Every structure is written in C-alpha cells, then in structure tokens.
JSON list of C-alpha atoms and ligand atoms in Angstrom, two decimals:
[
{"chain": "A", "resi": 4, "resn": "UNK", "atom": "CA", "xyz": [-39.89, -34.16, -20.00]},
{"chain": "A", "resi": 5, "resn": "UNK", "atom": "CA", "xyz": [-36.81, -32.11, -19.34]},
{"chain": "A", "resi": 6, "resn": "UNK", "atom": "CA", "xyz": [-38.22, -29.79, -16.72]},
{"chain": "A", "resi": 7, "resn": "UNK", "atom": "CA", "xyz": [-36.22, -29.48, -13.51]},
{"chain": "A", "resi": 8, "resn": "UNK", "atom": "CA", "xyz": [-38.06, -29.34, -10.22]},
{"chain": "A", "resi": 9, "resn": "UNK", "atom": "CA", "xyz": [-37.13, -29.01, -6.59]},
{"chain": "A", "resi": 10, "resn": "UNK", "atom": "CA", "xyz": [-36.22, -32.33, -4.99]},
{"chain": "A", "resi": 11, "resn": "UNK", "atom": "CA", "xyz": [-38.51, -31.72, -1.99]},
{"chain": "A", "resi": 12, "resn": "UNK", "atom": "CA", "xyz": [-41.44, -31.00, -4.32]},
{"chain": "A", "resi": 13, "resn": "UNK", "atom": "CA", "xyz": [-40.82, -34.15, -6.34]},
{"chain": "A", "resi": 14, "resn": "UNK", "atom": "CA", "xyz": [-40.75, -36.32, -3.20]},
{"chain": "A", "resi": 15, "resn": "UNK", "atom": "CA", "xyz": [-43.81, -34.61, -1.72]},
{"chain": "A", "resi": 16, "resn": "UNK", "atom": "CA", "xyz": [-45.72, -35.07, -5.01]},
{"chain": "A", "resi": 17, "resn": "UNK", "atom": "CA", "xyz": [-44.97, -38.74, -4.85]},
{"chain": "A", "resi": 18, "resn": "UNK", "atom": "CA", "xyz": [-46.53, -39.01, -1.42]},
{"chain": "A", "resi": 19, "resn": "UNK", "atom": "CA", "xyz": [-43.44, -39.26, 0.77]},
{"chain": "A", "resi": 20, "resn": "UNK", "atom": "CA", "xyz": [-44.95, -36.68, 3.11]},
{"chain": "A", "resi": 21, "resn": "UNK", "atom": "CA", "xyz": [-45.56, -32.95, 3.28]},
{"chain": "A", "resi": 22, "resn": "UNK", "atom": "CA", "xyz": [-42.90, -30.55, 2.03]},
{"chain": "A", "resi": 23, "resn": "UNK", "atom": "CA", "xyz": [-41.80, -30.20, 5.67]},
{"chain": "A", "resi": 24, "resn": "UNK", "atom": "CA", "xyz": [-41.58, -33.98, 6.15]},
{"chain": "A", "resi": 25, "resn": "UNK", "atom": "CA", "xyz": [-39.53, -34.52, 3.02]},
{"chain": "A", "resi": 26, "resn": "UNK", "atom": "CA", "xyz": [-37.18, -31.66, 3.88]},
{"chain": "A", "resi": 27, "resn": "UNK", "atom": "CA", "xyz": [-36.42, -33.50, 7.12]},
{"chain": "A", "resi": 28, "resn": "UNK", "atom": "CA", "xyz": [-36.01, -36.75, 5.22]},
{"chain": "A", "resi": 29, "resn": "UNK", "atom": "CA", "xyz": [-33.52, -35.09, 2.87]},
{"chain": "A", "resi": 30, "resn": "UNK", "atom": "CA", "xyz": [-31.63, -33.40, 5.74]},
{"chain": "A", "resi": 31, "resn": "UNK", "atom": "CA", "xyz": [-31.22, -36.75, 7.45]},
{"chain": "A", "resi": 32, "resn": "UNK", "atom": "CA", "xyz": [-29.08, -37.93, 4.53]},
{"chain": "A", "resi": 33, "resn": "UNK", "atom": "CA", "xyz": [-31.42, -40.66, 3.30]},
{"chain": "A", "resi": 34, "resn": "UNK", "atom": "CA", "xyz": [-31.79, -39.26, -0.19]},
{"chain": "A", "resi": 35, "resn": "UNK", "atom": "CA", "xyz": [-29.27, -39.53, -3.01]},
{"chain": "A", "resi": 36, "resn": "UNK", "atom": "CA", "xyz": [-29.40, -37.93, -6.43]},
{"chain": "A", "resi": 37, "resn": "UNK", "atom": "CA", "xyz": [-27.24, -39.72, -8.97]},
{"chain": "A", "resi": 38, "resn": "UNK", "atom": "CA", "xyz": [-25.29, -41.50, -6.21]},
{"chain": "A", "resi": 39, "resn": "UNK", "atom": "CA", "xyz": [-24.56, -38.35, -4.25]},
{"chain": "A", "resi": 40, "resn": "UNK", "atom": "CA", "xyz": [-26.19, -37.72, -0.90]},
{"chain": "A", "resi": 41, "resn": "UNK", "atom": "CA", "xyz": [-28.17, -34.51, -1.20]},
{"chain": "A", "resi": 42, "resn": "UNK", "atom": "CA", "xyz": [-29.04, -32.58, 1.94]},
{"chain": "A", "resi": 43, "resn": "UNK", "atom": "CA", "xyz": [-30.75, -29.64, 0.30]},
{"chain": "A", "resi": 44, "resn": "UNK", "atom": "CA", "xyz": [-34.41, -29.91, -0.65]},
{"chain": "A", "resi": 45, "resn": "UNK", "atom": "CA", "xyz": [-34.04, -27.03, -3.08]},
{"chain": "A", "resi": 46, "resn": "UNK", "atom": "CA", "xyz": [-31.71, -29.06, -5.31]},
{"chain": "A", "resi": 47, "resn": "UNK", "atom": "CA", "xyz": [-33.13, -29.05, -8.83]},
{"chain": "A", "resi": 48, "resn": "UNK", "atom": "CA", "xyz": [-33.69, -32.47, -10.35]},
{"chain": "A", "resi": 49, "resn": "UNK", "atom": "CA", "xyz": [-35.28, -33.88, -13.43]},
{"chain": "A", "resi": 50, "resn": "UNK", "atom": "CA", "xyz": [-37.44, -36.60, -11.88]},
{"chain": "A", "resi": 51, "resn": "UNK", "atom": "CA", "xyz": [-37.64, -38.53, -15.15]},
{"chain": "A", "resi": 52, "resn": "UNK", "atom": "CA", "xyz": [-33.90, -38.48, -15.91]},
{"chain": "A", "resi": 53, "resn": "UNK", "atom": "CA", "xyz": [-31.98, -38.17, -12.65]},
{"chain": "A", "resi": 54, "resn": "UNK", "atom": "CA", "xyz": [-31.62, -41.26, -10.50]},
{"chain": "A", "resi": 55, "resn": "UNK", "atom": "CA", "xyz": [-33.16, -40.49, -7.13]},
{"chain": "A", "resi": 56, "resn": "UNK", "atom": "CA", "xyz": [-32.69, -42.95, -4.26]},
{"chain": "A", "resi": 57, "resn": "UNK", "atom": "CA", "xyz": [-34.33, -43.14, -0.85]},
{"chain": "A", "resi": 58, "resn": "UNK", "atom": "CA", "xyz": [-32.50, -45.44, 1.57]},
{"chain": "A", "resi": 59, "resn": "UNK", "atom": "CA", "xyz": [-30.57, -46.72, -1.48]},
{"chain": "A", "resi": 60, "resn": "UNK", "atom": "CA", "xyz": [-33.75, -47.77, -3.27]},
{"chain": "A", "resi": 61, "resn": "UNK", "atom": "CA", "xyz": [-34.35, -46.11, -6.61]},
{"chain": "A", "resi": 62, "resn": "UNK", "atom": "CA", "xyz": [-37.52, -44.09, -6.76]},
{"chain": "A", "resi": 63, "resn": "UNK", "atom": "CA", "xyz": [-39.42, -44.47, -10.00]},
{"chain": "A", "resi": 64, "resn": "UNK", "atom": "CA", "xyz": [-41.06, -41.15, -10.52]},
{"chain": "A", "resi": 65, "resn": "UNK", "atom": "CA", "xyz": [-44.60, -40.81, -11.63]},
{"chain": "A", "resi": 66, "resn": "UNK", "atom": "CA", "xyz": [-47.26, -38.40, -10.67]},
{"chain": "A", "resi": 67, "resn": "UNK", "atom": "CA", "xyz": [-50.38, -40.47, -11.23]},
{"chain": "A", "resi": 68, "resn": "UNK", "atom": "CA", "xyz": [-51.47, -44.04, -10.83]},
{"chain": "A", "resi": 69, "resn": "UNK", "atom": "CA", "xyz": [-54.49, -45.67, -12.42]},
{"chain": "A", "resi": 70, "resn": "UNK", "atom": "CA", "xyz": [-55.80, -48.97, -11.10]},
{"chain": "A", "resi": 71, "resn": "UNK", "atom": "CA", "xyz": [-58.67, -51.12, -12.25]},
{"chain": "A", "resi": 72, "resn": "UNK", "atom": "CA", "xyz": [-60.28, -53.19, -9.51]},
{"chain": "A", "resi": 73, "resn": "UNK", "atom": "CA", "xyz": [-62.85, -55.91, -9.78]},
{"chain": "A", "resi": 74, "resn": "UNK", "atom": "CA", "xyz": [-64.49, -54.82, -6.56]},
{"chain": "A", "resi": 75, "resn": "UNK", "atom": "CA", "xyz": [-65.71, -57.62, -4.31]},
{"chain": "A", "resi": 76, "resn": "UNK", "atom": "CA", "xyz": [-68.81, -57.46, -2.14]},
{"chain": "A", "resi": 77, "resn": "UNK", "atom": "CA", "xyz": [-68.20, -56.31, 1.41]},
{"chain": "A", "resi": 78, "resn": "UNK", "atom": "CA", "xyz": [-65.83, -53.40, 0.73]},
{"chain": "A", "resi": 79, "resn": "UNK", "atom": "CA", "xyz": [-66.92, -49.78, 0.78]},
{"chain": "A", "resi": 80, "resn": "UNK", "atom": "CA", "xyz": [-65.88, -47.43, -2.00]},
{"chain": "A", "resi": 81, "resn": "UNK", "atom": "CA", "xyz": [-64.04, -44.81, 0.00]},
{"chain": "A", "resi": 82, "resn": "UNK", "atom": "CA", "xyz": [-60.57, -44.14, 1.33]},
{"chain": "A", "resi": 83, "resn": "UNK", "atom": "CA", "xyz": [-61.43, -44.71, 4.98]},
{"chain": "A", "resi": 84, "resn": "UNK", "atom": "CA", "xyz": [-64.42, -45.84, 6.94]},
{"chain": "A", "resi": 85, "resn": "UNK", "atom": "CA", "xyz": [-64.98, -46.17, 10.68]},
{"chain": "A", "resi": 86, "resn": "UNK", "atom": "CA", "xyz": [-66.75, -49.53, 10.42]},
{"chain": "A", "resi": 87, "resn": "UNK", "atom": "CA", "xyz": [-65.89, -51.34, 7.21]},
{"chain": "A", "resi": 88, "resn": "UNK", "atom": "CA", "xyz": [-62.90, -52.31, 5.15]},
{"chain": "A", "resi": 89, "resn": "UNK", "atom": "CA", "xyz": [-62.46, -50.05, 2.12]},
{"chain": "A", "resi": 90, "resn": "UNK", "atom": "CA", "xyz": [-61.32, -50.70, -1.44]},
{"chain": "A", "resi": 91, "resn": "UNK", "atom": "CA", "xyz": [-58.14, -48.76, -0.64]},
{"chain": "A", "resi": 92, "resn": "UNK", "atom": "CA", "xyz": [-57.39, -51.03, 2.34]},
{"chain": "A", "resi": 93, "resn": "UNK", "atom": "CA", "xyz": [-56.64, -53.95, 0.00]},
{"chain": "A", "resi": 94, "resn": "UNK", "atom": "CA", "xyz": [-54.11, -52.04, -2.14]},
{"chain": "A", "resi": 95, "resn": "UNK", "atom": "CA", "xyz": [-50.39, -52.65, -1.76]},
{"chain": "A", "resi": 96, "resn": "UNK", "atom": "CA", "xyz": [-48.25, -50.14, 0.10]},
{"chain": "A", "resi": 97, "resn": "UNK", "atom": "CA", "xyz": [-46.43, -49.24, -3.12]},
{"chain": "A", "resi": 98, "resn": "UNK", "atom": "CA", "xyz": [-49.67, -47.66, -4.37]},
{"chain": "A", "resi": 99, "resn": "UNK", "atom": "CA", "xyz": [-50.76, -46.04, -1.12]},
{"chain": "A", "resi": 100, "resn": "UNK", "atom": "CA", "xyz": [-48.00, -43.43, -1.24]},
{"chain": "A", "resi": 101, "resn": "UNK", "atom": "CA", "xyz": [-49.84, -41.91, -4.20]},
{"chain": "A", "resi": 102, "resn": "UNK", "atom": "CA", "xyz": [-52.95, -41.36, -2.06]},
{"chain": "A", "resi": 103, "resn": "UNK", "atom": "CA", "xyz": [-55.36, -43.03, -4.48]},
{"chain": "A", "resi": 104, "resn": "UNK", "atom": "CA", "xyz": [-59.13, -42.80, -4.19]},
{"chain": "A", "resi": 105, "resn": "UNK", "atom": "CA", "xyz": [-62.03, -44.55, -5.94]},
{"chain": "A", "resi": 106, "resn": "UNK", "atom": "CA", "xyz": [-63.71, -42.68, -8.77]},
{"chain": "A", "resi": 107, "resn": "UNK", "atom": "CA", "xyz": [-67.37, -42.70, -7.79]},
{"chain": "A", "resi": 108, "resn": "UNK", "atom": "CA", "xyz": [-69.06, -45.21, -5.59]},
{"chain": "A", "resi": 109, "resn": "UNK", "atom": "CA", "xyz": [-70.25, -48.75, -5.91]},
{"chain": "A", "resi": 110, "resn": "UNK", "atom": "CA", "xyz": [-72.48, -49.99, -3.09]},
{"chain": "A", "resi": 111, "resn": "UNK", "atom": "CA", "xyz": [-70.99, -52.33, -0.51]},
{"chain": "A", "resi": 112, "resn": "UNK", "atom": "CA", "xyz": [-72.81, -55.28, -2.10]},
{"chain": "A", "resi": 113, "resn": "UNK", "atom": "CA", "xyz": [-71.97, -54.32, -5.72]},
{"chain": "A", "resi": 114, "resn": "UNK", "atom": "CA", "xyz": [-69.14, -55.97, -7.63]},
{"chain": "A", "resi": 115, "resn": "UNK", "atom": "CA", "xyz": [-67.19, -55.00, -10.68]},
{"chain": "A", "resi": 116, "resn": "UNK", "atom": "CA", "xyz": [-65.26, -52.22, -12.30]},
{"chain": "A", "resi": 117, "resn": "UNK", "atom": "CA", "xyz": [-63.89, -49.56, -10.01]},
{"chain": "A", "resi": 118, "resn": "UNK", "atom": "CA", "xyz": [-61.27, -47.09, -11.14]},
{"chain": "A", "resi": 119, "resn": "UNK", "atom": "CA", "xyz": [-58.87, -46.07, -8.38]},
{"chain": "A", "resi": 120, "resn": "UNK", "atom": "CA", "xyz": [-56.52, -43.18, -9.08]},
{"chain": "A", "resi": 121, "resn": "UNK", "atom": "CA", "xyz": [-54.98, -40.01, -7.70]},
{"chain": "A", "resi": 122, "resn": "UNK", "atom": "CA", "xyz": [-55.75, -38.07, -10.89]},
{"chain": "A", "resi": 123, "resn": "UNK", "atom": "CA", "xyz": [-58.32, -35.62, -9.56]},
{"chain": "A", "resi": 124, "resn": "UNK", "atom": "CA", "xyz": [-58.88, -33.94, -12.92]},
{"chain": "A", "resi": 125, "resn": "UNK", "atom": "CA", "xyz": [-59.76, -37.20, -14.67]},
{"chain": "A", "resi": 126, "resn": "UNK", "atom": "CA", "xyz": [-61.99, -38.27, -11.77]},
{"chain": "A", "resi": 127, "resn": "UNK", "atom": "CA", "xyz": [-63.82, -34.96, -11.92]},
{"chain": "A", "resi": 128, "resn": "UNK", "atom": "CA", "xyz": [-64.37, -35.29, -15.66]},
{"chain": "A", "resi": 129, "resn": "UNK", "atom": "CA", "xyz": [-65.62, -38.86, -15.44]},
{"chain": "A", "resi": 130, "resn": "UNK", "atom": "CA", "xyz": [-68.04, -37.98, -12.66]},
{"chain": "A", "resi": 131, "resn": "UNK", "atom": "CA", "xyz": [-69.26, -34.65, -14.00]},
{"chain": "A", "resi": 132, "resn": "UNK", "atom": "CA", "xyz": [-73.00, -34.93, -14.76]},
{"chain": "A", "resi": 133, "resn": "UNK", "atom": "CA", "xyz": [-72.43, -32.67, -17.77]},
{"chain": "A", "resi": 134, "resn": "UNK", "atom": "CA", "xyz": [-70.12, -35.24, -19.40]},
{"chain": "A", "resi": 135, "resn": "UNK", "atom": "CA", "xyz": [-72.74, -38.00, -19.33]},
{"chain": "A", "resi": 136, "resn": "UNK", "atom": "CA", "xyz": [-70.21, -40.81, -19.19]},
{"chain": "A", "resi": 137, "resn": "UNK", "atom": "CA", "xyz": [-71.79, -44.25, -19.79]},
{"chain": "A", "resi": 138, "resn": "UNK", "atom": "CA", "xyz": [-71.75, -46.75, -16.95]},
{"chain": "A", "resi": 139, "resn": "UNK", "atom": "CA", "xyz": [-72.78, -50.26, -17.92]},
{"chain": "A", "resi": 140, "resn": "UNK", "atom": "CA", "xyz": [-74.00, -52.80, -15.38]},
{"chain": "A", "resi": 141, "resn": "UNK", "atom": "CA", "xyz": [-74.81, -56.47, -15.50]},
{"chain": "A", "resi": 142, "resn": "UNK", "atom": "CA", "xyz": [-77.93, -56.92, -13.38]},
{"chain": "A", "resi": 143, "resn": "UNK", "atom": "CA", "xyz": [-79.94, -59.86, -12.09]},
{"chain": "A", "resi": 144, "resn": "UNK", "atom": "CA", "xyz": [-83.45, -58.94, -10.96]},
{"chain": "A", "resi": 145, "resn": "UNK", "atom": "CA", "xyz": [-86.36, -60.87, -9.55]},
{"chain": "A", "resi": 146, "resn": "UNK", "atom": "CA", "xyz": [-89.11, -61.12, -12.16]},
{"chain": "A", "resi": 147, "resn": "UNK", "atom": "CA", "xyz": [-89.56, -61.01, -15.89]},
{"chain": "A", "resi": 148, "resn": "UNK", "atom": "CA", "xyz": [-87.95, -58.06, -17.65]},
{"chain": "A", "resi": 149, "resn": "UNK", "atom": "CA", "xyz": [-89.87, -57.36, -20.84]},
{"chain": "A", "resi": 150, "resn": "UNK", "atom": "CA", "xyz": [-89.83, -55.14, -23.94]},
{"chain": "A", "resi": 151, "resn": "UNK", "atom": "CA", "xyz": [-92.08, -52.69, -22.09]},
{"chain": "A", "resi": 152, "resn": "UNK", "atom": "CA", "xyz": [-89.31, -52.13, -19.53]},
{"chain": "A", "resi": 153, "resn": "UNK", "atom": "CA", "xyz": [-86.88, -51.25, -22.32]},
{"chain": "A", "resi": 154, "resn": "UNK", "atom": "CA", "xyz": [-89.28, -48.50, -23.39]},
{"chain": "A", "resi": 155, "resn": "UNK", "atom": "CA", "xyz": [-89.82, -47.26, -19.82]},
{"chain": "A", "resi": 156, "resn": "UNK", "atom": "CA", "xyz": [-86.09, -47.11, -19.09]},
{"chain": "A", "resi": 157, "resn": "UNK", "atom": "CA", "xyz": [-85.48, -45.30, -22.36]},
{"chain": "A", "resi": 158, "resn": "UNK", "atom": "CA", "xyz": [-88.07, -42.67, -21.46]},
{"chain": "A", "resi": 159, "resn": "UNK", "atom": "CA", "xyz": [-86.67, -42.16, -17.97]},
{"chain": "A", "resi": 160, "resn": "UNK", "atom": "CA", "xyz": [-87.78, -43.63, -14.67]},
{"chain": "A", "resi": 161, "resn": "UNK", "atom": "CA", "xyz": [-89.28, -41.60, -11.84]},
{"chain": "A", "resi": 162, "resn": "UNK", "atom": "CA", "xyz": [-87.38, -42.52, -8.68]},
{"chain": "A", "resi": 163, "resn": "UNK", "atom": "CA", "xyz": [-88.79, -42.61, -5.13]},
{"chain": "A", "resi": 164, "resn": "UNK", "atom": "CA", "xyz": [-87.77, -38.96, -4.55]},
{"chain": "A", "resi": 165, "resn": "UNK", "atom": "CA", "xyz": [-89.57, -37.75, -7.69]},
{"chain": "A", "resi": 166, "resn": "UNK", "atom": "CA", "xyz": [-86.40, -37.40, -9.80]},
{"chain": "A", "resi": 167, "resn": "UNK", "atom": "CA", "xyz": [-86.77, -38.52, -13.40]},
{"chain": "A", "resi": 168, "resn": "UNK", "atom": "CA", "xyz": [-83.68, -40.30, -14.67]},
{"chain": "A", "resi": 169, "resn": "UNK", "atom": "CA", "xyz": [-82.06, -39.56, -18.01]},
{"chain": "A", "resi": 170, "resn": "UNK", "atom": "CA", "xyz": [-82.82, -42.05, -20.78]},
{"chain": "A", "resi": 171, "resn": "UNK", "atom": "CA", "xyz": [-81.06, -45.34, -20.12]},
{"chain": "A", "resi": 172, "resn": "UNK", "atom": "CA", "xyz": [-80.46, -48.40, -22.22]},
{"chain": "A", "resi": 173, "resn": "UNK", "atom": "CA", "xyz": [-81.76, -51.76, -21.07]},
{"chain": "A", "resi": 174, "resn": "UNK", "atom": "CA", "xyz": [-80.71, -54.93, -22.89]},
{"chain": "A", "resi": 175, "resn": "UNK", "atom": "CA", "xyz": [-82.35, -58.20, -22.01]},
{"chain": "A", "resi": 176, "resn": "UNK", "atom": "CA", "xyz": [-79.99, -61.16, -21.89]},
{"chain": "A", "resi": 177, "resn": "UNK", "atom": "CA", "xyz": [-82.60, -63.52, -20.57]},
{"chain": "A", "resi": 178, "resn": "UNK", "atom": "CA", "xyz": [-86.13, -62.93, -19.23]},
{"chain": "A", "resi": 179, "resn": "UNK", "atom": "CA", "xyz": [-87.11, -65.37, -16.51]},
{"chain": "A", "resi": 180, "resn": "UNK", "atom": "CA", "xyz": [-88.18, -65.56, -12.84]},
{"chain": "A", "resi": 181, "resn": "UNK", "atom": "CA", "xyz": [-84.71, -64.13, -12.27]},
{"chain": "A", "resi": 182, "resn": "UNK", "atom": "CA", "xyz": [-83.93, -62.00, -15.34]},
{"chain": "A", "resi": 183, "resn": "UNK", "atom": "CA", "xyz": [-80.45, -61.14, -16.56]},
{"chain": "A", "resi": 184, "resn": "UNK", "atom": "CA", "xyz": [-79.95, -57.76, -18.21]},
{"chain": "A", "resi": 185, "resn": "UNK", "atom": "CA", "xyz": [-77.45, -55.07, -19.05]},
{"chain": "A", "resi": 186, "resn": "UNK", "atom": "CA", "xyz": [-78.30, -51.52, -18.05]},
{"chain": "A", "resi": 187, "resn": "UNK", "atom": "CA", "xyz": [-76.35, -48.49, -19.24]},
{"chain": "A", "resi": 188, "resn": "UNK", "atom": "CA", "xyz": [-76.88, -45.23, -17.41]},
{"chain": "A", "resi": 189, "resn": "UNK", "atom": "CA", "xyz": [-75.16, -41.86, -17.69]},
{"chain": "A", "resi": 190, "resn": "UNK", "atom": "CA", "xyz": [-75.70, -40.69, -14.15]},
{"chain": "A", "resi": 191, "resn": "UNK", "atom": "CA", "xyz": [-74.64, -41.79, -10.72]},
{"chain": "A", "resi": 192, "resn": "UNK", "atom": "CA", "xyz": [-77.45, -41.04, -8.30]},
{"chain": "A", "resi": 193, "resn": "UNK", "atom": "CA", "xyz": [-77.39, -42.81, -4.95]},
{"chain": "A", "resi": 194, "resn": "UNK", "atom": "CA", "xyz": [-78.35, -46.50, -5.44]},
{"chain": "A", "resi": 195, "resn": "UNK", "atom": "CA", "xyz": [-79.53, -45.52, -8.89]},
{"chain": "A", "resi": 196, "resn": "UNK", "atom": "CA", "xyz": [-79.80, -48.92, -10.56]},
{"chain": "A", "resi": 197, "resn": "UNK", "atom": "CA", "xyz": [-81.52, -50.49, -7.55]},
{"chain": "A", "resi": 198, "resn": "UNK", "atom": "CA", "xyz": [-83.95, -47.59, -7.29]},
{"chain": "A", "resi": 199, "resn": "UNK", "atom": "CA", "xyz": [-84.75, -47.67, -11.02]},
{"chain": "A", "resi": 200, "resn": "UNK", "atom": "CA", "xyz": [-85.76, -51.32, -10.80]},
{"chain": "A", "resi": 201, "resn": "UNK", "atom": "CA", "xyz": [-87.62, -50.68, -7.55]},
{"chain": "A", "resi": 202, "resn": "UNK", "atom": "CA", "xyz": [-89.70, -48.07, -9.37]},
{"chain": "A", "resi": 203, "resn": "UNK", "atom": "CA", "xyz": [-90.90, -50.74, -11.78]},
{"chain": "A", "resi": 204, "resn": "UNK", "atom": "CA", "xyz": [-91.59, -53.17, -8.94]},
{"chain": "A", "resi": 205, "resn": "UNK", "atom": "CA", "xyz": [-88.43, -55.27, -9.15]},
{"chain": "A", "resi": 206, "resn": "UNK", "atom": "CA", "xyz": [-85.60, -56.03, -6.79]},
{"chain": "A", "resi": 207, "resn": "UNK", "atom": "CA", "xyz": [-81.97, -56.14, -7.83]},
{"chain": "A", "resi": 208, "resn": "UNK", "atom": "CA", "xyz": [-80.47, -59.44, -6.67]},
{"chain": "A", "resi": 209, "resn": "UNK", "atom": "CA", "xyz": [-76.98, -59.02, -8.12]},
{"chain": "A", "resi": 210, "resn": "UNK", "atom": "CA", "xyz": [-75.20, -55.99, -9.53]},
{"chain": "A", "resi": 211, "resn": "UNK", "atom": "CA", "xyz": [-71.85, -55.75, -11.27]},
{"chain": "A", "resi": 212, "resn": "UNK", "atom": "CA", "xyz": [-70.40, -52.80, -13.19]},
{"chain": "A", "resi": 213, "resn": "UNK", "atom": "CA", "xyz": [-68.71, -53.87, -16.39]},
{"chain": "A", "resi": 214, "resn": "UNK", "atom": "CA", "xyz": [-67.66, -50.59, -17.97]},
{"chain": "A", "resi": 215, "resn": "UNK", "atom": "CA", "xyz": [-67.22, -46.91, -17.33]},
{"chain": "A", "resi": 216, "resn": "UNK", "atom": "CA", "xyz": [-66.72, -44.66, -20.34]},
{"chain": "A", "resi": 217, "resn": "UNK", "atom": "CA", "xyz": [-64.20, -46.38, -22.57]},
{"chain": "A", "resi": 218, "resn": "UNK", "atom": "CA", "xyz": [-62.81, -48.53, -19.78]},
{"chain": "A", "resi": 219, "resn": "UNK", "atom": "CA", "xyz": [-63.97, -52.15, -19.76]},
{"chain": "A", "resi": 220, "resn": "UNK", "atom": "CA", "xyz": [-63.55, -54.51, -16.83]},
{"chain": "A", "resi": 221, "resn": "UNK", "atom": "CA", "xyz": [-60.81, -57.05, -17.58]},
{"chain": "A", "resi": 222, "resn": "UNK", "atom": "CA", "xyz": [-62.54, -60.43, -17.39]},
{"chain": "A", "resi": 223, "resn": "UNK", "atom": "CA", "xyz": [-59.27, -62.00, -16.27]},
{"chain": "A", "resi": 224, "resn": "UNK", "atom": "CA", "xyz": [-59.39, -60.06, -13.02]},
{"chain": "A", "resi": 225, "resn": "UNK", "atom": "CA", "xyz": [-60.95, -62.20, -10.33]},
{"chain": "A", "resi": 226, "resn": "UNK", "atom": "CA", "xyz": [-63.25, -60.55, -7.83]},
{"chain": "A", "resi": 227, "resn": "UNK", "atom": "CA", "xyz": [-61.02, -58.74, -5.33]},
{"chain": "A", "resi": 228, "resn": "UNK", "atom": "CA", "xyz": [-58.11, -58.39, -7.75]},
{"chain": "A", "resi": 229, "resn": "UNK", "atom": "CA", "xyz": [-56.76, -55.18, -9.26]},
{"chain": "A", "resi": 230, "resn": "UNK", "atom": "CA", "xyz": [-54.12, -54.16, -11.75]},
{"chain": "A", "resi": 231, "resn": "UNK", "atom": "CA", "xyz": [-52.64, -51.03, -13.26]},
{"chain": "A", "resi": 232, "resn": "UNK", "atom": "CA", "xyz": [-54.25, -49.70, -16.41]},
{"chain": "A", "resi": 233, "resn": "UNK", "atom": "CA", "xyz": [-52.20, -50.00, -19.58]},
{"chain": "A", "resi": 234, "resn": "UNK", "atom": "CA", "xyz": [-51.11, -46.77, -21.32]},
{"chain": "A", "resi": 235, "resn": "UNK", "atom": "CA", "xyz": [-53.66, -47.51, -24.01]},
{"chain": "A", "resi": 236, "resn": "UNK", "atom": "CA", "xyz": [-56.47, -47.90, -21.47]},
{"chain": "A", "resi": 237, "resn": "UNK", "atom": "CA", "xyz": [-55.47, -44.61, -19.84]},
{"chain": "A", "resi": 238, "resn": "UNK", "atom": "CA", "xyz": [-55.57, -42.69, -23.09]},
{"chain": "A", "resi": 239, "resn": "UNK", "atom": "CA", "xyz": [-58.85, -44.31, -24.13]},
{"chain": "A", "resi": 240, "resn": "UNK", "atom": "CA", "xyz": [-60.36, -43.51, -20.75]},
{"chain": "A", "resi": 241, "resn": "UNK", "atom": "CA", "xyz": [-59.33, -39.88, -21.07]},
{"chain": "A", "resi": 242, "resn": "UNK", "atom": "CA", "xyz": [-61.28, -39.73, -24.33]},
{"chain": "A", "resi": 243, "resn": "UNK", "atom": "CA", "xyz": [-64.49, -41.02, -22.67]},
{"chain": "B", "resi": 62, "resn": "URA", "atom": "N1", "xyz": [-76.46, -48.34, -8.78]},
{"chain": "B", "resi": 62, "resn": "URA", "atom": "C1", "xyz": [-76.71, -48.95, -7.61]},
{"chain": "B", "resi": 62, "resn": "URA", "atom": "O1", "xyz": [-77.84, -49.10, -7.19]},
{"chain": "B", "resi": 62, "resn": "URA", "atom": "N2", "xyz": [-75.65, -49.40, -6.91]},
{"chain": "B", "resi": 62, "resn": "URA", "atom": "C2", "xyz": [-74.37, -49.30, -7.33]},
{"chain": "B", "resi": 62, "resn": "URA", "atom": "O2", "xyz": [-73.45, -49.76, -6.65]},
{"chain": "B", "resi": 62, "resn": "URA", "atom": "C3", "xyz": [-74.14, -48.68, -8.56]},
{"chain": "B", "resi": 62, "resn": "URA", "atom": "C4", "xyz": [-75.20, -48.21, -9.27]}
]
C-alpha cells in the first residue's frame, strides 16, 4: 500500500465532498499532512502511511465500509425516500461520509440481514442474477407446509406474472396452523418469497433474512442494530 495519491482525491474518495469542495477545504487551511498545514490539493500523500488531519482530527483512511444490519420493520431499503425512514437514516454520521447503500431490497415489513456498503463492485456481484447467490429466509406462513411443498418449490413456482422461479430449497421447521420454515432462493424478484407462498395459497405472516451468500446474520445483533463486518466476513462474502 505504498501508492501516493493526490490529497484532494483522497479526501473526495472518503466522502468529504466533490474534488472542488475538498480543494476549498484544503485552501482554507483546515487540512494538515504530518502536522504541516497543506494548502495544495495536488500534494501527493500515501493515505495509509501519512497522518492526515482535518480540523486537527486524524482521518483514518479507508475506501470501503461494510455494515451488517438486522433490519427492523418499518424502514425502507433505500438511501432516501420521500415518505419513510430509510435504513441509511439510522446509520451514524461517521459512516454516512462513505455514501453507503443497501445491497438489494428487503420489504418495509421484512426483518433481518441487510448488507450496507459503498463497494459497488461487490454489490453488483452479489445481486447479479448470473451469480445465483443464495439468500436464506426464516418464514412464518399461515397453514400447513408439507412435503409436497418442498417438491413444488424445488421444481420452481409460477408467480402471478407467469414467471417460473428457479429451484428453491424449502426446509420445514414445524408444520402447523402457522408453519415455520426456511426458504433459500437464488433470485431477488419483487416480493419474491411472499409471491411464491401466495402461488401455493399461503400468506407470509413474518419474514426475516438470515443469510446472503456466505454472510450470516449475527444473532447477537438486535433488530435495528448494525455493526461493521469483520475482515474474515468480508473475505468470505467476496467468495460467495
Ligand atoms: N421476498 C419478499 O417477499 N420480501 C422480501 O423482503 C424479501 C424477499
């Protein structure tokens, strides 16, 4: 990590504004590199080795952030929304400078694992239909889920718009008036899980995502909490 980069580029990459904004910031004398006020945005720095300060606070350089959220009901999975609070709205300011976004969508009433990052390449790979990344859900549905459903889901379910889903894996935890199951799908069509159960005459009463690729929801995260991924989780996720 010895590459030198322009100071204005480093600050802009970290979300401190556009190149123009950060040039102004630098010109105003608020930025120091190794204890020396630097007024020139073209100054070459090694963001991992040089000590860069803004308003005397050390900036810890990193390009990407990766957060795991146990999404609560009531939040929408987007970066902004005219009517509802979003998953990004509950993040701390220290993360917002990285301009994070949720990878894929969970419905407003769905809980569970949501990856929030600013790594567009990883997001693209996880969401690409070609990659067929597994998404596992815990589902409660009204009615008895039976062996026959396992077979139907494995074959593919015809949704209300005529689309036939890819084979999916249904595991019955408990079959009852309200059944508890796990469902693993490799796609992300709009309301897919709810529509799959609707096609077999059942209503989803509760939905929670528990894994995405190699990333598993941390059971210690309460609903509404989030944390950074560990380095190990990041590298595992990249191998999904
Ligand atoms: N399928 C759904 O129906 N809703 C979700 O939030 C995720 C998958």
